[in-house]
XYZ file of C-alpha atoms in Angstrom:
725
model
C 0.000 0.000 0.000
C 1.328 3.467 -0.975
C 0.726 6.641 1.080
C 0.331 9.976 -0.771
C 1.532 13.062 1.083
C -0.825 15.405 -0.799
C -4.030 13.410 -0.448
C -4.754 10.295 1.578
C -8.004 9.253 -0.069
C -8.254 5.622 -1.286
C -8.561 6.284 -5.069
C -5.432 8.434 -5.251
C -3.568 5.940 -3.150
C -4.385 3.041 -5.493
C -3.574 5.155 -8.615
C -0.121 5.896 -7.285
C 0.471 2.226 -6.580
C -0.326 1.332 -10.207
C 2.115 3.970 -11.452
C 4.885 2.472 -9.335
C 4.212 -1.008 -10.757
C 4.607 0.394 -14.246
C 7.804 2.068 -13.079
C 9.185 -1.278 -11.929
C 8.376 -2.864 -15.301
C 10.068 0.031 -17.062
C 13.202 -0.392 -14.983
C 13.285 -4.113 -15.771
C 12.863 -3.513 -19.484
C 15.607 -0.957 -19.487
C 18.063 -3.449 -18.057
C 17.529 -5.793 -20.986
C 17.694 -3.091 -23.660
C 20.376 -3.435 -26.290
C 20.616 0.202 -27.118
C 22.584 2.213 -24.561
C 21.080 5.426 -25.873
C 17.578 4.138 -25.329
C 18.582 2.965 -21.890
C 19.992 6.331 -21.072
C 16.865 8.114 -22.283
C 14.546 5.861 -20.306
C 16.721 6.304 -17.240
C 16.343 10.078 -17.516
C 12.575 9.737 -17.815
C 12.476 7.596 -14.718
C 14.590 10.114 -12.821
C 12.196 12.908 -13.786
C 9.197 10.819 -12.770
C 10.651 10.083 -9.362
C 11.820 13.669 -8.962
C 8.421 15.265 -9.470
C 6.103 12.598 -8.100
C 3.987 14.286 -5.361
C 4.772 11.654 -2.755
C 7.857 11.231 -0.580
C 9.615 8.213 -2.257
C 13.119 6.767 -1.942
C 14.658 3.664 -3.622
C 17.433 1.850 -1.752
C 19.702 -1.089 -2.652
C 20.340 -3.999 -0.380
C 22.971 -2.049 1.610
C 20.421 0.777 2.259
C 22.221 3.068 -0.205
C 20.161 5.686 -1.988
C 19.429 4.974 -5.666
C 16.708 7.563 -6.299
C 14.730 10.122 -4.168
C 11.807 12.381 -4.905
C 11.910 16.101 -4.172
C 9.284 15.677 -1.450
C 11.483 13.049 0.290
C 14.424 15.435 0.427
C 12.191 18.265 1.763
C 10.624 16.111 4.505
C 13.985 14.801 5.757
C 15.924 18.024 5.315
C 18.268 16.671 2.626
C 19.691 19.630 0.768
C 20.672 18.090 -2.606
C 20.954 14.920 -4.614
C 24.555 14.142 -3.547
C 23.135 11.529 -1.220
C 22.824 9.049 -4.150
C 25.088 6.099 -3.423
C 25.364 6.972 0.257
C 23.918 4.845 3.002
C 20.788 6.097 4.771
C 22.310 4.945 8.055
C 25.386 7.101 7.445
C 23.278 10.167 6.875
C 21.011 9.597 9.878
C 23.268 8.192 12.569
C 20.506 8.123 15.191
C 18.105 6.195 12.971
C 15.678 4.181 15.118
C 16.325 0.393 15.463
C 12.925 -0.528 14.030
C 14.113 0.809 10.635
C 16.791 -1.888 10.517
C 14.264 -4.551 11.497
C 11.889 -3.538 8.728
C 14.772 -3.474 6.226
C 15.819 -6.991 7.166
C 12.274 -8.326 6.871
C 11.911 -6.892 3.390
C 15.227 -8.396 2.245
C 14.121 -11.716 3.660
C 11.078 -11.627 1.345
C 8.554 -10.540 3.897
C 5.609 -8.555 2.444
C 5.924 -4.797 2.832
C 4.610 -3.427 6.070
C 3.112 -0.138 7.216
C 4.429 1.445 10.385
C 3.918 4.688 12.319
C 6.925 5.883 14.280
C 8.762 8.949 15.389
C 11.757 9.985 13.296
C 14.477 12.515 14.223
C 15.188 15.071 11.488
C 18.117 16.860 13.038
C 18.661 19.747 15.485
C 16.254 18.216 17.946
C 13.285 18.115 15.531
C 11.175 14.944 15.694
C 8.361 13.991 13.315
C 5.743 11.341 13.390
C 6.121 9.403 10.123
C 3.978 6.742 8.512
C 6.131 4.272 6.521
C 5.210 1.869 3.692
C 8.175 -0.339 2.680
C 8.109 -2.796 -0.223
C 10.957 -4.838 -1.791
C 11.946 -4.547 -5.449
C 13.326 -7.489 -7.454
C 16.203 -7.862 -9.861
C 14.768 -9.064 -13.213
C 17.768 -11.179 -14.145
C 18.369 -12.955 -10.879
C 14.879 -12.642 -9.489
C 16.336 -11.749 -6.148
C 15.470 -8.759 -4.027
C 17.555 -5.878 -5.230
C 16.557 -3.439 -2.523
C 13.521 -1.601 -1.088
C 11.156 1.145 -2.145
C 10.067 3.363 0.772
C 6.945 5.590 0.778
C 6.596 7.989 3.734
C 4.069 10.514 5.056
C 4.739 13.019 7.844
C 1.723 12.749 10.187
C 2.991 14.906 13.042
C -0.012 17.317 12.876
C -2.443 14.393 12.762
C -0.768 12.790 15.758
C -0.854 16.069 17.641
C -4.592 16.365 16.937
C -5.089 12.812 18.166
C -3.152 13.519 21.318
C -5.083 16.772 21.839
C -8.400 14.951 21.354
C -7.345 12.296 23.842
C -6.370 14.970 26.361
C -9.646 16.810 25.761
C -11.628 13.625 26.334
C -9.722 12.910 29.499
C -10.204 16.508 30.683
C -13.930 16.439 29.826
C -14.323 13.186 31.690
C -12.565 14.691 34.706
C -14.702 17.832 34.561
C -17.841 15.760 34.185
C -16.875 13.738 37.206
C -16.160 16.928 39.179
C -19.488 18.436 38.096
C -21.297 15.265 39.052
C -19.633 15.339 42.461
C -20.523 19.043 42.785
C -24.160 18.462 41.860
C -24.277 15.447 44.152
C -22.947 17.561 47.022
C -25.606 20.193 46.312
C -28.285 17.550 45.886
C -27.457 15.935 49.218
C -26.349 19.077 51.042
C -29.264 21.412 50.259
C -31.820 21.751 53.046
C -34.700 21.899 50.574
C -36.287 18.535 49.625
C -35.499 17.368 46.051
C -37.001 14.264 44.488
C -37.293 12.532 41.093
C -40.095 10.415 39.621
C -39.729 8.060 36.661
C -42.545 8.127 34.107
C -42.871 4.618 32.666
C -44.222 3.715 29.228
C -47.765 3.236 30.558
C -47.481 6.614 32.370
C -47.111 4.773 35.632
C -45.229 6.826 38.230
C -42.422 5.485 40.370
C -40.061 7.392 42.638
C -36.467 7.283 41.352
C -34.970 8.712 44.535
C -34.606 11.832 46.660
C -31.991 13.707 48.644
C -31.113 13.535 52.312
C -33.339 16.529 53.147
C -36.344 14.557 51.846
C -35.248 11.511 53.853
C -35.208 13.657 56.985
C -38.636 15.125 56.235
C -40.425 11.876 55.325
C -38.496 9.425 57.479
C -38.050 7.183 54.393
C -34.583 6.420 53.023
C -33.639 6.874 49.386
C -33.030 3.150 48.900
C -36.467 2.345 50.286
C -38.387 4.838 48.125
C -36.903 3.823 44.748
C -39.583 2.170 42.621
C -42.427 3.092 45.010
C -45.702 4.781 44.019
C -47.026 8.092 45.396
C -49.674 6.137 47.321
C -46.941 4.186 49.109
C -45.204 7.394 50.220
C -48.221 9.630 51.003
C -51.015 7.166 51.702
C -54.066 6.423 49.579
C -55.885 9.775 49.811
C -52.932 12.178 49.680
C -51.137 9.891 47.226
C -53.984 10.140 44.709
C -53.908 13.948 44.992
C -50.127 13.986 44.505
C -50.431 11.601 41.516
C -53.053 13.889 39.940
C -50.757 16.920 40.217
C -47.895 14.905 38.680
C -50.149 13.973 35.748
C -51.034 17.634 35.181
C -47.333 18.393 34.739
C -46.890 15.427 32.362
C -49.912 16.377 30.230
C -48.983 20.072 30.031
C -45.315 19.344 29.411
C -44.263 22.441 31.367
C -43.227 23.109 34.942
C -45.919 23.789 37.518
C -45.909 25.287 41.007
C -48.525 24.802 43.716
C -49.124 24.738 47.453
C -50.100 21.491 49.161
C -50.668 20.152 52.646
C -48.989 16.772 53.300
C -48.696 14.530 56.321
C -45.243 13.217 57.227
C -44.509 11.214 60.362
C -48.006 11.987 61.680
C -47.662 15.787 61.332
C -49.301 18.100 58.767
C -47.007 20.498 56.940
C -47.510 22.997 54.119
C -45.231 22.916 51.086
C -44.648 25.077 48.042
C -43.855 22.423 45.430
C -42.321 22.925 41.994
C -42.417 20.120 39.390
C -40.363 20.296 36.164
C -40.599 17.667 33.370
C -37.597 16.143 31.568
C -38.155 15.084 27.941
C -36.285 12.641 25.714
C -35.332 13.190 22.087
C -38.833 12.198 21.031
C -40.402 14.880 23.243
C -41.858 12.372 25.703
C -41.713 13.167 29.418
C -39.670 10.384 30.988
C -38.890 11.914 34.375
C -40.153 14.557 36.793
C -37.857 16.582 39.034
C -39.485 18.179 42.053
C -38.443 20.611 44.773
C -40.393 21.579 47.861
C -40.186 24.514 50.240
C -41.619 24.271 53.713
C -44.110 27.150 54.069
C -45.834 25.929 57.220
C -44.732 28.959 59.259
C -45.822 31.301 56.494
C -49.217 29.615 56.327
C -49.622 29.946 60.058
C -48.633 33.614 59.797
C -51.162 34.072 57.003
C -53.878 32.519 59.116
C -52.932 34.756 62.036
C -52.785 37.750 59.687
C -56.199 36.932 58.262
C -57.594 36.715 61.769
C -55.933 40.028 62.632
C -57.174 41.599 59.401
C -60.666 40.328 60.110
C -60.499 41.932 63.546
C -59.132 45.182 62.081
C -61.736 45.013 59.331
C -64.536 44.821 61.907
C -63.090 47.878 63.677
C -62.604 49.739 60.377
C -66.120 48.931 59.165
C -67.592 50.237 62.395
C -65.810 53.594 61.915
C -67.989 56.488 60.666
C -65.037 57.725 58.579
C -63.595 56.353 55.351
C -60.404 54.328 55.898
C -58.267 53.296 52.951
C -54.774 52.266 51.856
C -53.624 53.835 48.587
C -50.845 52.228 46.494
C -48.650 54.855 44.803
C -47.244 52.446 42.204
C -50.602 50.985 41.156
C -52.348 54.371 41.648
C -55.386 52.804 43.278
C -56.860 51.851 46.648
C -55.746 48.385 47.716
C -57.985 48.509 50.793
C -61.078 50.435 51.853
C -63.615 49.906 54.623
C -67.360 49.605 54.054
C -67.857 53.326 54.619
C -66.136 53.998 51.274
C -68.863 52.134 49.379
C -71.650 53.602 51.515
C -70.398 57.141 51.026
C -69.725 56.929 47.295
C -72.644 54.659 46.489
C -70.472 52.203 44.524
C -70.198 48.500 45.326
C -66.819 46.890 45.985
C -67.100 45.122 42.610
C -67.626 48.433 40.806
C -64.683 49.993 42.609
C -62.479 47.043 41.643
C -63.639 47.268 38.008
C -62.790 50.967 37.877
C -59.314 50.109 39.243
C -56.761 52.843 38.628
C -59.440 55.004 36.950
C -61.481 55.530 40.095
C -59.597 58.696 41.096
C -60.094 60.636 37.814
C -63.681 59.354 37.619
C -64.816 60.516 41.051
C -62.529 63.572 41.546
C -63.893 66.998 40.621
C -62.041 68.449 37.588
C -61.213 71.646 39.498
C -59.566 69.592 42.274
C -57.762 67.015 40.099
C -54.571 69.061 39.783
C -54.542 69.573 43.552
C -54.820 65.786 44.102
C -51.982 65.086 41.618
C -49.757 67.699 43.299
C -50.526 66.173 46.686
C -49.527 62.681 45.513
C -46.298 63.998 43.972
C -45.355 65.854 47.154
C -46.188 62.830 49.278
C -43.247 60.872 47.800
C -40.961 63.081 49.962
C -42.972 62.628 53.170
C -41.357 61.482 56.399
C -42.738 58.781 58.654
C -45.249 60.195 61.108
C -45.992 63.326 59.056
C -49.678 64.090 58.496
C -50.833 65.635 55.216
C -54.243 67.301 55.156
C -56.272 68.509 52.193
C -59.861 68.861 51.000
C -61.319 67.896 47.643
C -64.622 67.077 45.979
C -65.727 63.615 44.862
C -68.640 62.470 42.743
C -71.087 59.977 44.210
C -72.849 57.281 42.194
C -76.032 59.404 42.093
C -74.096 62.210 40.359
C -73.953 64.563 43.358
C -70.724 66.226 44.438
C -69.628 66.092 48.048
C -66.613 67.309 50.014
C -64.039 65.130 51.813
C -61.530 66.214 54.454
C -58.562 63.818 54.261
C -55.607 63.107 56.554
C -52.874 60.879 55.106
C -49.605 59.438 56.391
C -46.940 56.957 55.278
C -48.132 53.354 55.593
C -45.263 51.309 54.084
C -42.010 51.573 52.139
C -40.207 49.180 49.798
C -36.739 47.716 50.316
C -35.124 50.890 48.951
C -37.017 53.087 51.421
C -39.347 54.471 48.752
C -42.935 55.107 49.865
C -45.281 52.670 48.146
C -48.467 52.844 50.233
C -50.404 55.624 52.006
C -52.853 55.256 54.889
C -55.695 57.746 54.732
C -58.739 58.749 56.778
C -61.488 60.839 55.152
C -64.517 62.534 56.679
C -67.592 63.922 54.954
C -67.530 67.719 55.323
C -70.146 68.497 52.682
C -72.515 70.239 55.114
C -69.685 72.283 56.581
C -68.453 73.311 53.138
C -71.971 74.235 52.067
C -72.331 76.363 55.194
C -68.935 77.954 54.503
C -69.893 78.673 50.904
C -73.189 80.183 52.065
C -71.318 82.365 54.534
C -68.832 83.322 51.832
C -71.700 84.182 49.503
C -73.372 86.220 52.194
C -70.080 87.947 52.922
C -69.658 88.639 49.224
C -73.194 89.967 49.023
C -72.561 92.186 52.038
C -69.324 93.384 50.511
C -71.101 94.173 47.235
C -73.874 95.942 49.139
C -71.354 97.933 51.143
C -69.502 98.850 47.959
C -72.781 99.934 46.364
C -73.666 101.955 49.446
C -70.248 103.589 49.366
C -70.663 104.361 45.683
C -74.150 105.752 46.247
C -72.942 107.728 49.251
C -70.063 109.148 47.268
C -72.413 110.061 44.447
C -74.822 111.722 46.881
C -72.016 113.575 48.606
C -70.448 114.667 45.364
C -73.817 115.521 43.803
C -74.773 117.562 46.852
C -71.358 119.137 46.909
C -71.405 119.975 43.232
C -75.001 121.085 43.443
C -74.189 123.489 46.279
C -71.015 124.573 44.560
C -72.860 125.027 41.274
C -75.624 127.031 42.913
C -73.099 129.160 44.743
C -70.974 129.660 41.640
C -74.036 130.468 39.556
C -75.355 132.854 42.251
C -72.011 134.592 42.667
C -71.638 134.855 38.915
C -75.136 136.313 38.634
C -74.650 138.820 41.470
C -71.276 139.944 40.149
C -72.492 140.056 36.569
C -75.172 142.796 37.232
C -72.970 145.472 38.854
C -70.071 144.612 36.545
C -72.363 145.097 33.536
C -73.622 148.369 35.109
C -70.099 149.665 35.664
C -68.855 148.414 32.291
C -71.814 150.034 30.541
C -71.286 153.423 32.345
C -67.541 153.498 31.702
C -68.062 154.363 28.048
C -70.182 157.542 28.604
C -68.030 158.478 31.623
C -64.982 158.290 29.382
C -66.748 160.366 26.751
C -67.853 162.981 29.336
C -64.322 163.224 30.615
C -63.009 163.748 27.090
C -65.554 166.561 26.612
C -64.513 168.287 29.873
C -60.852 168.002 28.913
C -61.531 169.606 25.530
C -63.505 172.424 27.262
C -60.562 172.950 29.642
C -58.199 173.200 26.677
C -60.461 175.861 25.108
C -60.387 177.874 28.344
C -56.588 177.667 28.382
C -56.424 178.880 24.785
C -58.707 181.871 25.310
C -57.522 182.721 28.817
C -53.822 181.895 28.810
C -53.197 183.948 31.961
C -55.678 182.978 34.659
C -55.615 184.535 38.104
C -52.880 183.552 40.541
C -55.200 181.476 42.661
C -56.163 179.294 39.632
C -52.552 178.949 38.569
C -51.662 177.816 42.058
C -54.413 175.156 41.961
C -53.239 173.961 38.505
C -49.793 173.438 39.905
C -51.146 171.744 43.052
C -53.218 169.170 41.163
C -50.636 168.698 38.363
C -53.222 169.331 35.709
C -51.079 168.070 32.820
C -50.516 164.671 34.496
C -54.198 164.526 35.472
C -55.304 165.013 31.874
C -52.966 162.273 30.647
C -53.627 159.746 33.447
C -57.409 160.045 33.577
C -57.594 158.583 30.035
C -55.420 155.619 31.091
C -57.564 155.194 34.210
C -60.727 154.727 32.206
C -58.934 152.323 29.838
C -57.692 150.232 32.798
C -61.164 150.159 34.331
C -62.563 148.916 31.017
C -59.980 146.091 30.871
C -60.771 145.116 34.472
C -64.502 144.924 33.848
C -63.829 142.762 30.743
C -61.710 140.395 32.834
C -64.451 140.184 35.463
C -66.979 139.382 32.749
C -64.725 136.570 31.401
C -64.411 135.051 34.899
C -68.154 135.204 35.347
C -68.607 133.506 31.975
C -66.147 130.727 32.989
C -68.067 130.200 36.229
C -71.310 129.916 34.318
C -69.751 127.503 31.799
C -68.315 125.354 34.604
C -71.582 125.141 36.574
C -73.761 124.294 33.521
C -76.851 124.017 35.734
C -79.080 124.439 32.755
C -77.467 121.523 30.844
C -78.531 118.278 32.625
C -78.960 116.319 29.367
C -76.555 115.137 26.698
C -75.422 118.061 24.560
C -72.810 118.657 21.913
C -70.131 120.779 23.533
C -66.589 121.934 22.945
C -64.372 119.931 25.314
C -61.580 122.465 25.014
C -63.902 125.202 26.365
C -64.680 123.113 29.426
C -60.950 122.492 30.060
C -60.165 126.190 29.678
C -62.977 127.148 32.084
C -61.603 124.734 34.659
C -58.099 126.174 34.257
C -59.549 129.680 34.690
C -61.062 128.659 38.039
C -57.794 127.014 39.119
C -55.683 129.924 37.871
C -54.873 131.147 41.378
C -53.441 127.713 42.312
C -51.219 127.699 39.233
C -49.519 130.986 40.100
C -46.204 131.110 41.923
C -46.337 130.892 45.706
C -43.699 131.474 48.339
C -43.240 127.719 48.800
C -43.264 126.657 45.124
C -42.744 128.192 41.680
C -45.421 128.712 39.069
C -46.936 125.599 37.529
C -46.907 125.793 33.749
C -49.736 124.353 31.671
C -48.891 123.034 28.215
C -51.882 122.605 25.929
C -51.552 120.225 22.991
C -55.084 120.332 21.701
C -56.000 118.235 18.720
C -58.804 118.947 16.319
C -61.834 117.617 18.194
C -65.418 117.713 16.978
C -68.246 118.621 19.333
C -68.616 115.860 21.917
C -72.027 114.548 22.994
C -71.793 114.483 26.807
C -72.943 115.850 30.147
C -70.822 119.026 30.099
C -71.231 119.880 33.803
C -70.223 116.364 34.909
C -67.312 116.242 32.492
C -66.092 119.615 33.795
C -66.214 118.071 37.257
C -63.866 115.277 36.020
C -61.433 117.870 34.623
C -61.548 119.781 37.935
C -60.741 116.615 39.980
C -57.878 115.466 37.738
C -56.289 118.911 37.439
C -56.643 119.572 41.195
C -54.945 116.213 41.973
C -52.121 117.053 39.535
C -51.607 120.441 41.248
C -51.605 118.746 44.691
C -48.953 116.294 43.511
C -46.756 119.023 42.078
C -47.065 121.194 45.216
C -45.767 118.260 47.300
C -42.936 117.139 45.033
C -41.511 120.114 43.120
C -40.159 122.475 45.765
C -37.958 124.978 43.992
C -38.429 123.276 40.621
C -40.693 123.932 37.677
C -43.961 121.974 37.847
C -45.645 121.116 34.588
C -49.071 119.897 33.526
C -49.515 118.678 29.953
C -53.019 118.422 28.440
C -53.342 116.548 25.128
C -56.473 115.796 23.124
C -56.931 113.629 20.041
C -59.455 111.568 18.085
C -59.090 107.759 17.959
C -60.676 105.716 15.144
C -63.079 108.604 14.450
C -65.288 107.271 17.282
C -63.442 108.173 20.460
C -62.141 111.349 22.003
C -59.050 110.922 24.176
C -57.976 113.496 26.778
C -54.610 112.993 28.508
C -53.738 114.985 31.638
C -50.161 114.329 32.758
C -47.879 115.861 35.387
C -44.206 115.492 36.174
C -44.780 114.993 39.885
C -43.747 112.148 42.193
C -45.950 109.540 40.509
C -48.035 106.715 41.974
C -46.683 103.365 43.246
C -47.813 100.081 41.663
C -49.394 98.969 44.949
C -51.752 101.968 44.961
C -52.803 101.901 41.287
C -55.408 99.074 41.638
C -57.144 100.981 44.494
C -56.991 104.414 42.884
C -60.663 104.604 41.847
C -62.113 102.937 44.980
C -64.560 105.149 46.955
C -63.048 106.958 49.965
C -59.539 105.779 49.119
C -57.000 108.560 49.507
C -53.294 108.953 50.141
C -53.651 112.524 51.431
C -53.446 113.522 55.055
C -56.585 113.596 57.178
C -58.663 116.664 56.373
C -57.038 117.213 52.974
C -59.034 114.747 50.909
C -62.184 112.642 51.024
C -61.166 109.973 48.506
C -64.225 110.697 46.358
C -62.766 112.769 43.509
C -61.302 109.954 41.411
C -64.119 107.542 42.295
C -66.763 110.041 41.120
C -64.702 110.820 38.030
C -64.491 107.104 37.195
C -68.265 106.703 37.536
C -68.936 109.767 35.369
C -66.606 108.609 32.582
C -67.423 104.870 32.681
C -71.034 104.647 33.879
C -72.436 107.956 32.597
C -70.587 108.228 29.292
C -69.655 104.586 28.478
C -65.982 105.455 28.294
C -62.842 104.495 30.152
C -60.628 106.190 32.742
C -57.155 104.789 33.431
C -53.893 105.861 35.006
C -50.326 105.226 33.864
C -47.563 106.023 36.314
C -43.954 105.285 37.092
C -42.836 106.331 40.596
C -40.600 109.388 40.379
C -41.632 110.131 36.766
C -45.119 111.554 37.194
C -48.590 110.240 36.406
C -50.873 110.351 33.385
C -54.667 110.034 33.488
C -56.320 109.000 30.221
C -59.993 109.812 29.567
C -61.559 107.947 26.653
C -65.188 108.809 25.820
C -67.297 108.212 22.721
C -67.793 111.224 20.444
C -71.454 110.311 20.023
C -73.705 108.470 22.487
C -75.925 107.015 19.738
């Protein structure tokens, strides 16, 4: 058999063997050839064939001297050139293994070629695993063995893989044994019972064994329980129940967990049992593995807790208040006494169906944000803290009622986070209704008081303005008659005086030298000055009477007693009349300079209004501006600016601004309230701005506002419709 170094499959191996047989025949034929040239040519062909054959081949004579080698042979055995021809293999490899000599001798003795696997040193400490195939070759003439043909394959990598696989198998076996010992130690050392049940072909159940913890619990050894039925271990009644649970696991094909009460050594115990099925390659359950946890103490605690809860429930249900436990994570009540259902009108089933939606369903929309804020703040509560709040809830009959609630921390999770709240709620609907009635009554009283104040202010101001108007009108009337009399007589008196002066001049012309007594009197009375000054005197008296007549006219315009209905008037005339009346207050005084008035009148049409009432507004606003300037501008120039304009062809706007001390933002909202004043006692009633507001807003359907920045003065803006239609 020949071994190929490139491929080791059977077909290639046999093909190479056939080629070597042909090679032997060729060598034999060459020996008997008559032509030396032909022999030489065939020898060269054979050398080339051996040289380039893919396998590692060497031909030796009987003394183990090289005759021919392939290139692969020289590469595998680190032979650098072909000078080894004729040299002994044993000379080249001094440390050749003894088995090589034995194989060589067997081949020369006619033994059939053998295949061997051995290690072979290749020099410098390198050792290969080599697979040898050695066959003899025969001399054609003598028929004797002429030497051997050796085929070799280096199988070091293959051997290393085999050794690695063997080591891996040994290691896996050791690890498996260790794991089995580990699992066995856990199986026998764990305090929790573990047991196995074999499921036979007819689904019959037999115990396959259990651990030492189960032996201790049941009092039955592992050896004794193997092959026994559940009825043998648990008795007929309990055994049938256990068998039924095992069958449920087999039929479902998945693990199950349940609680069961079993009797061991005459004592009942509760267990939490877990059964897991094991399936074979066909998917059939062939074994059950079970674990059990003793929960007897927990069951006893549950029974005691249920009894305690029943006792607490009886106390809670007898309470007239609503008691509940609210879960923050689930956002719902996990407990509530009977009073909850009685108060709301919902049954426990309905409350459970509503679940987490019960709060938004029953909470009043106006109070929902307050409830959410309360729950968010409660997450930071400390143990023992009480949180109180009131909110409205909707009963089943659709009516809204009020609850007063006190809540505190009930429980926390392992991380200390609050997860449940204990709350107590009381029905305060009647109290809230009484409070709301009182609030309404208080509001009504406040509105009534405000109306009384407004009416009082109107009465006071109306009476005041009525008296003032009557007085002003009376004074104007009484002054007007004598002033008209004087003014009317000044003209003829002036004319008479002019006539007398002309007569006197005629006397002086015709009698230039009067008696001494007359000349003395002329000098005494300074006749020339008298003639010149008496003309100026009458002119001054005429101007004075005109001024008095203008003042009287302003008083009559301001009073407007004969204009109690809407009339078309010139607003600018009313403002000017008011300024005329206040002229004395605008003049310079010892304690403050003159207050200048800047008029920026726009082109206003006639305004349909109550002229007397509107003049009253101008009087109040201008008087307040003067008061402010008298208090703030000591030694400085006070200024009042009056601007008028038309807005959207429908509104007349009058702005009265001063550069006084201004009004603070705290006072602005109260500015038009009745009897509100910032002046000292006795200097103001607090009615001026209130009355002005009512006149502008209520009487004329306009608007009165104030814009002010402290330290930069104040501006009052009057906006009234041009026409009341």
